[in-house]
Amino acid sequence: MTVRGQEHNRSTILDWLEKDIFPHFVVIVGPRGSGKTTLTKYIAEHMKAVYSVSDIKVDAIRDIINTAYTINATVVYHIQNADNMRAEAKNALLKITEEPPKNAYFVMTLENDTNLLHTLKSRAQVMRIEPYPITTLYNYALDKYPDDNWTDLLMSIVSTPYDVDVLSVYDKTAFIDYVNLVIDNIGIVEPANAFKSANALQFKDTEVDRTKFDLKLFFSAFVALCEQRIYNGQYDNKWVDAVIVTTPYIDKVTKLGINKQQLYDKWVFEIREVLNC
């Protein structure tokens, strides 16, 4: 199992295994596509354990409980996408994580641990996905998509391997041209036309749409292209203000349960005040 980056987390995992103190309950926290599943598989591989995926429904958790005490092989149970786990399922996990079976190890992955039961979290060893150095992402892009032209500009837009995967789907020239078009026009066109810029963006968390652009990557590209104008000698306070306004949206768009269409509309109101000159 190849894990990109995550040097500290990998070192911690190997140290636990070497000292035979691997915790029976681990929570891995990180944004979508940041490598939580890859890191879980890395754990199972180095434990020489069976890797078993479970969803977050209470019946699935109860199935784990019914089998975990009887297994002879070492098993890593991966409870995926646990952010929306219902209280009944969380409560079902409490007892088995308090007195875990000898051969059963539980890894829960989620994007945000603020809603995790305190009693459940207190029994877990929490690991957080580390930020990826740009060189790591660049090498990932070159290895996986060697025929693509990964420029410095494109690499400044991505922050996870998943971002690279999404960007690889697009016509990159068309994407950059679209973002530049928005930068040049969103502050001066009629309001109705400003909001129509959303037609080229994907707001639903479904399969990547080749015909629509990811909203997080759009915000990242918007910031990168405004910064490029500043560095290229087109210094203007409006570009600085556009960066200041847009940068927080890169994080906001990744929040669970966010209405991306409403978030974009709010951004349009704010960015038009900056660029309407």
CSV table of C-alpha atoms in Angstrom, one decimal:
chain,number,residue,atom,x,y,z
A,1,MET,CA,0.0,0.0,0.0
A,2,THR,CA,1.6,3.3,-1.2
A,3,VAL,CA,0.9,6.2,1.1
A,4,ARG,CA,1.8,9.7,-0.1
A,5,GLY,CA,3.1,12.0,2.6
A,6,GLN,CA,1.8,11.4,6.1
A,7,GLU,CA,5.3,10.8,7.4
A,8,HIS,CA,4.4,11.5,11.0
A,9,ASN,CA,1.3,9.4,11.0
A,10,ARG,CA,3.1,6.5,9.3
A,11,SER,CA,5.9,6.7,11.8
A,12,THR,CA,3.4,6.7,14.7
A,13,ILE,CA,1.7,3.6,13.2
A,14,LEU,CA,4.9,1.7,12.8
A,15,ASP,CA,6.0,2.7,16.3
A,16,TRP,CA,2.8,1.4,17.8
A,17,LEU,CA,3.2,-1.9,15.9
A,18,GLU,CA,6.9,-2.3,16.9
A,19,LYS,CA,6.1,-1.7,20.5
A,20,ASP,CA,3.0,-3.9,20.3
A,21,ILE,CA,0.8,-1.2,21.7
A,22,PHE,CA,-1.5,-0.5,18.7
A,23,PRO,CA,-4.7,1.0,20.0
A,24,HIS,CA,-7.9,-1.0,19.3
A,25,PHE,CA,-9.9,2.1,18.4
A,26,VAL,CA,-8.4,4.8,16.1
A,27,VAL,CA,-10.2,7.9,14.7
A,28,ILE,CA,-8.7,9.4,11.5
A,29,VAL,CA,-9.8,12.9,10.7
A,30,GLY,CA,-9.3,14.8,7.5
A,31,PRO,CA,-11.0,16.4,4.5
A,32,ARG,CA,-12.6,14.5,1.7
A,33,GLY,CA,-10.1,12.8,-0.5
A,34,SER,CA,-7.1,13.4,1.8
A,35,GLY,CA,-6.1,9.8,2.1
A,36,LYS,CA,-8.0,8.5,5.2
A,37,THR,CA,-8.9,5.2,3.5
A,38,THR,CA,-5.4,4.7,2.2
A,39,LEU,CA,-4.0,5.2,5.6
A,40,THR,CA,-6.5,2.7,7.1
A,41,LYS,CA,-5.5,0.2,4.5
A,42,TYR,CA,-1.9,0.9,5.4
A,43,ILE,CA,-2.6,0.0,9.0
A,44,ALA,CA,-4.3,-3.3,8.0
A,45,GLU,CA,-1.4,-4.2,5.7
A,46,HIS,CA,1.2,-3.6,8.3
A,47,MET,CA,-0.8,-5.5,10.9
A,48,LYS,CA,-1.2,-8.3,8.4
A,49,ALA,CA,-4.9,-8.1,9.2
A,50,VAL,CA,-8.1,-8.6,7.3
A,51,TYR,CA,-9.4,-5.3,6.1
A,52,SER,CA,-13.2,-5.1,6.5
A,53,VAL,CA,-15.3,-2.1,5.5
A,54,SER,CA,-18.5,-1.2,7.5
A,55,ASP,CA,-21.0,1.6,6.9
A,56,ILE,CA,-22.4,3.7,9.7
A,57,LYS,CA,-25.8,2.2,10.1
A,58,VAL,CA,-26.7,0.7,13.5
A,59,ASP,CA,-27.4,-2.7,12.0
A,60,ALA,CA,-23.9,-2.8,10.4
A,61,ILE,CA,-22.3,-1.8,13.7
A,62,ARG,CA,-24.3,-4.5,15.5
A,63,ASP,CA,-23.1,-7.0,12.9
A,64,ILE,CA,-19.5,-6.1,13.8
A,65,ILE,CA,-20.2,-6.6,17.5
A,66,ASN,CA,-21.8,-10.0,16.9
A,67,THR,CA,-18.7,-11.2,15.0
A,68,ALA,CA,-15.8,-9.4,16.6
A,69,TYR,CA,-15.7,-11.5,19.7
A,70,THR,CA,-15.6,-14.8,17.8
A,71,ILE,CA,-13.0,-14.1,15.1
A,72,ASN,CA,-9.6,-15.8,15.2
A,73,ALA,CA,-7.9,-13.7,12.6
A,74,THR,CA,-6.8,-10.2,13.2
A,75,VAL,CA,-9.4,-7.8,11.6
A,76,VAL,CA,-9.3,-4.1,11.0
A,77,TYR,CA,-12.9,-2.8,10.8
A,78,HIS,CA,-13.0,0.4,8.8
A,79,ILE,CA,-16.1,2.5,9.7
A,80,GLN,CA,-16.2,4.9,6.8
A,81,ASN,CA,-17.8,8.4,6.5
A,82,ALA,CA,-18.8,8.5,10.2
A,83,ASP,CA,-19.7,12.2,10.3
A,84,ASN,CA,-23.4,11.5,9.8
A,85,MET,CA,-23.5,8.5,12.1
A,86,ARG,CA,-26.7,8.4,14.1
A,87,ALA,CA,-26.7,8.3,17.9
A,88,GLU,CA,-27.9,4.7,18.0
A,89,ALA,CA,-24.9,3.5,16.0
A,90,LYS,CA,-22.5,5.6,18.1
A,91,ASN,CA,-24.0,4.2,21.3
A,92,ALA,CA,-23.7,0.7,19.9
A,93,LEU,CA,-19.9,1.2,19.5
A,94,LEU,CA,-19.4,2.4,23.1
A,95,LYS,CA,-19.3,-1.0,24.8
A,96,ILE,CA,-17.1,-2.8,22.3
A,97,THR,CA,-14.6,0.1,22.2
A,98,GLU,CA,-14.5,0.0,26.0
A,99,GLU,CA,-13.7,-3.7,26.1
A,100,PRO,CA,-12.5,-4.5,22.6
A,101,PRO,CA,-11.9,-8.1,21.5
A,102,LYS,CA,-8.3,-9.2,21.3
A,103,ASN,CA,-8.2,-9.6,17.5
A,104,ALA,CA,-10.5,-6.7,16.5
A,105,TYR,CA,-9.3,-3.2,15.7
A,106,PHE,CA,-11.6,-0.4,14.8
A,107,VAL,CA,-10.7,2.6,12.6
A,108,MET,CA,-13.3,5.3,12.2
A,109,THR,CA,-12.8,7.9,9.5
A,110,LEU,CA,-14.5,11.3,9.3
A,111,GLU,CA,-14.0,14.8,8.1
A,112,ASN,CA,-14.9,16.6,11.4
A,113,ASP,CA,-14.8,15.1,14.9
A,114,THR,CA,-16.6,17.9,16.7
A,115,ASN,CA,-19.9,15.9,16.6
A,116,LEU,CA,-18.3,12.7,17.9
A,117,LEU,CA,-19.6,11.6,21.3
A,118,HIS,CA,-17.1,12.7,24.0
A,119,THR,CA,-17.3,9.3,25.6
A,120,LEU,CA,-16.5,7.6,22.3
A,121,LYS,CA,-13.7,10.1,21.4
A,122,SER,CA,-12.1,9.6,24.8
A,123,ARG,CA,-11.6,5.9,24.0
A,124,ALA,CA,-10.0,6.6,20.7
A,125,GLN,CA,-6.5,7.5,19.5
A,126,VAL,CA,-7.2,10.4,17.2
A,127,MET,CA,-5.0,10.9,14.1
A,128,ARG,CA,-5.3,13.9,11.9
A,129,ILE,CA,-4.4,13.9,8.2
A,130,GLU,CA,-1.3,16.1,7.7
A,131,PRO,CA,-1.2,18.8,5.0
A,132,TYR,CA,0.4,17.6,1.8
A,133,PRO,CA,3.6,19.4,0.7
A,134,ILE,CA,3.3,20.7,-2.8
A,135,THR,CA,6.2,18.4,-3.9
A,136,THR,CA,4.2,15.3,-2.7
A,137,LEU,CA,1.2,16.4,-4.7
A,138,TYR,CA,3.3,17.2,-7.8
A,139,ASN,CA,4.9,13.7,-7.7
A,140,TYR,CA,1.5,12.2,-7.3
A,141,ALA,CA,0.2,14.1,-10.3
A,142,LEU,CA,3.2,13.1,-12.4
A,143,ASP,CA,3.0,9.5,-11.5
A,144,LYS,CA,-0.7,9.1,-11.9
A,145,TYR,CA,-1.3,11.5,-14.8
A,146,PRO,CA,2.0,11.7,-16.7
A,147,ASP,CA,0.4,12.9,-19.9
A,148,ASP,CA,-1.0,16.0,-18.2
A,149,ASN,CA,0.8,19.4,-18.1
A,150,TRP,CA,1.1,20.0,-14.4
A,151,THR,CA,2.1,23.7,-14.2
A,152,ASP,CA,3.1,25.6,-11.1
A,153,LEU,CA,-0.3,27.4,-11.4
A,154,LEU,CA,-2.3,24.2,-11.4
A,155,MET,CA,-0.3,22.8,-8.5
A,156,SER,CA,-1.0,25.9,-6.4
A,157,ILE,CA,-4.7,25.1,-6.7
A,158,VAL,CA,-4.7,21.6,-5.2
A,159,SER,CA,-4.3,20.6,-1.5
A,160,THR,CA,-5.1,16.9,-1.5
A,161,PRO,CA,-4.6,13.9,-3.9
A,162,TYR,CA,-8.3,14.0,-4.5
A,163,ASP,CA,-8.0,17.6,-5.8
A,164,VAL,CA,-5.4,16.3,-8.3
A,165,ASP,CA,-7.8,13.5,-9.4
A,166,VAL,CA,-10.6,16.0,-9.9
A,167,LEU,CA,-8.5,18.5,-11.8
A,168,SER,CA,-7.2,15.7,-14.1
A,169,VAL,CA,-10.7,15.2,-15.4
A,170,TYR,CA,-11.1,18.7,-16.7
A,171,ASP,CA,-9.8,20.5,-19.8
A,172,LYS,CA,-7.4,22.6,-17.7
A,173,THR,CA,-7.1,25.4,-20.2
A,174,ALA,CA,-10.9,25.8,-20.3
A,175,PHE,CA,-11.0,25.8,-16.5
A,176,ILE,CA,-8.4,28.5,-16.2
A,177,ASP,CA,-10.0,30.5,-19.0
A,178,TYR,CA,-13.4,30.3,-17.2
A,179,VAL,CA,-12.0,31.5,-13.9
A,180,ASN,CA,-10.2,34.4,-15.6
A,181,LEU,CA,-13.5,35.3,-17.3
A,182,VAL,CA,-15.3,35.4,-14.0
A,183,ILE,CA,-12.5,37.6,-12.5
A,184,ASP,CA,-12.7,40.0,-15.4
A,185,ASN,CA,-16.5,40.3,-15.5
A,186,ILE,CA,-18.3,39.4,-12.3
A,187,GLY,CA,-17.9,42.9,-10.9
A,188,ILE,CA,-19.2,44.7,-13.9
A,189,VAL,CA,-22.0,42.7,-15.5
A,190,GLU,CA,-25.6,42.9,-14.5
A,191,PRO,CA,-26.4,41.0,-11.2
A,192,ALA,CA,-28.4,38.3,-13.1
A,193,ASN,CA,-25.5,37.6,-15.3
A,194,ALA,CA,-23.1,37.5,-12.4
A,195,PHE,CA,-25.2,34.7,-10.8
A,196,LYS,CA,-25.3,32.8,-14.1
A,197,SER,CA,-21.6,32.2,-13.7
A,198,ALA,CA,-22.8,29.4,-11.4
A,199,ASN,CA,-24.0,27.4,-14.4
A,200,ALA,CA,-20.5,26.1,-15.0
A,201,LEU,CA,-20.0,24.9,-11.4
A,202,GLN,CA,-20.9,21.6,-9.7
A,203,PHE,CA,-22.7,22.0,-6.4
A,204,LYS,CA,-23.7,18.4,-5.7
A,205,ASP,CA,-21.3,15.9,-4.1
A,206,THR,CA,-21.7,13.2,-6.7
A,207,GLU,CA,-19.4,11.8,-9.3
A,208,VAL,CA,-17.1,14.3,-10.9
A,209,ASP,CA,-18.8,16.0,-13.8
A,210,ARG,CA,-16.5,16.7,-16.7
A,211,THR,CA,-18.8,19.5,-17.9
A,212,LYS,CA,-18.9,21.4,-14.6
A,213,PHE,CA,-16.1,22.6,-12.3
A,214,ASP,CA,-15.6,21.7,-8.6
A,215,LEU,CA,-16.4,24.7,-6.4
A,216,LYS,CA,-13.4,24.3,-4.0
A,217,LEU,CA,-11.1,24.2,-7.0
A,218,PHE,CA,-12.8,27.3,-8.5
A,219,PHE,CA,-12.3,29.3,-5.3
A,220,SER,CA,-8.6,28.1,-5.1
A,221,ALA,CA,-8.0,29.0,-8.8
A,222,PHE,CA,-9.7,32.4,-8.3
A,223,VAL,CA,-7.3,33.2,-5.5
A,224,ALA,CA,-4.3,31.9,-7.4
A,225,LEU,CA,-5.1,33.9,-10.5
A,226,CYS,CA,-5.7,37.1,-8.6
A,227,GLU,CA,-2.3,36.6,-6.9
A,228,GLN,CA,-0.7,35.9,-10.2
A,229,ARG,CA,-1.9,39.3,-11.5
A,230,ILE,CA,-0.4,41.0,-8.4
A,231,TYR,CA,3.0,39.2,-8.9
A,232,ASN,CA,3.0,40.0,-12.6
A,233,GLY,CA,3.0,43.7,-11.9
A,234,GLN,CA,-0.8,44.4,-12.1
A,235,TYR,CA,-0.9,45.5,-8.5
A,236,ASP,CA,-4.2,46.9,-7.6
A,237,ASN,CA,-6.0,46.9,-4.2
A,238,LYS,CA,-9.0,45.2,-5.8
A,239,TRP,CA,-7.0,42.0,-6.5
A,240,VAL,CA,-5.7,42.0,-2.9
A,241,ASP,CA,-9.2,42.5,-1.6
A,242,ALA,CA,-10.5,39.8,-3.9
A,243,VAL,CA,-7.9,37.3,-2.4
A,244,ILE,CA,-8.9,38.4,1.1
A,245,VAL,CA,-12.6,37.9,0.4
A,246,THR,CA,-12.3,34.6,-1.4
A,247,THR,CA,-9.7,32.7,0.6
A,248,PRO,CA,-12.0,31.8,3.5
A,249,TYR,CA,-14.4,30.2,1.0
A,250,ILE,CA,-11.9,27.5,0.2
A,251,ASP,CA,-12.4,26.1,3.7
A,252,LYS,CA,-16.1,27.0,4.0
A,253,VAL,CA,-17.0,24.9,0.9
A,254,THR,CA,-15.6,21.8,2.6
A,255,LYS,CA,-17.8,22.0,5.7
A,256,LEU,CA,-20.3,19.2,6.1
A,257,GLY,CA,-23.8,20.0,5.2
A,258,ILE,CA,-23.0,23.2,3.5
A,259,ASN,CA,-25.4,24.4,0.8
A,260,LYS,CA,-22.9,25.1,-2.0
A,261,GLN,CA,-25.3,27.0,-4.2
A,262,GLN,CA,-26.1,29.4,-1.3
A,263,LEU,CA,-22.4,29.7,-0.4
A,264,TYR,CA,-21.6,30.7,-4.0
A,265,ASP,CA,-24.4,33.2,-4.1
A,266,LYS,CA,-23.1,34.8,-0.9
A,267,TRP,CA,-19.6,35.0,-2.4
A,268,VAL,CA,-21.0,36.7,-5.5
A,269,PHE,CA,-22.5,39.5,-3.4
A,270,GLU,CA,-19.2,40.0,-1.6
A,271,ILE,CA,-16.9,39.8,-4.6
A,272,ARG,CA,-19.0,42.2,-6.6
A,273,GLU,CA,-18.5,44.8,-3.9
A,274,VAL,CA,-14.8,44.4,-4.3
A,275,LEU,CA,-14.5,44.2,-8.1
A,276,ASN,CA,-17.4,46.6,-9.0
A,277,CYS,CA,-15.1,49.4,-10.0
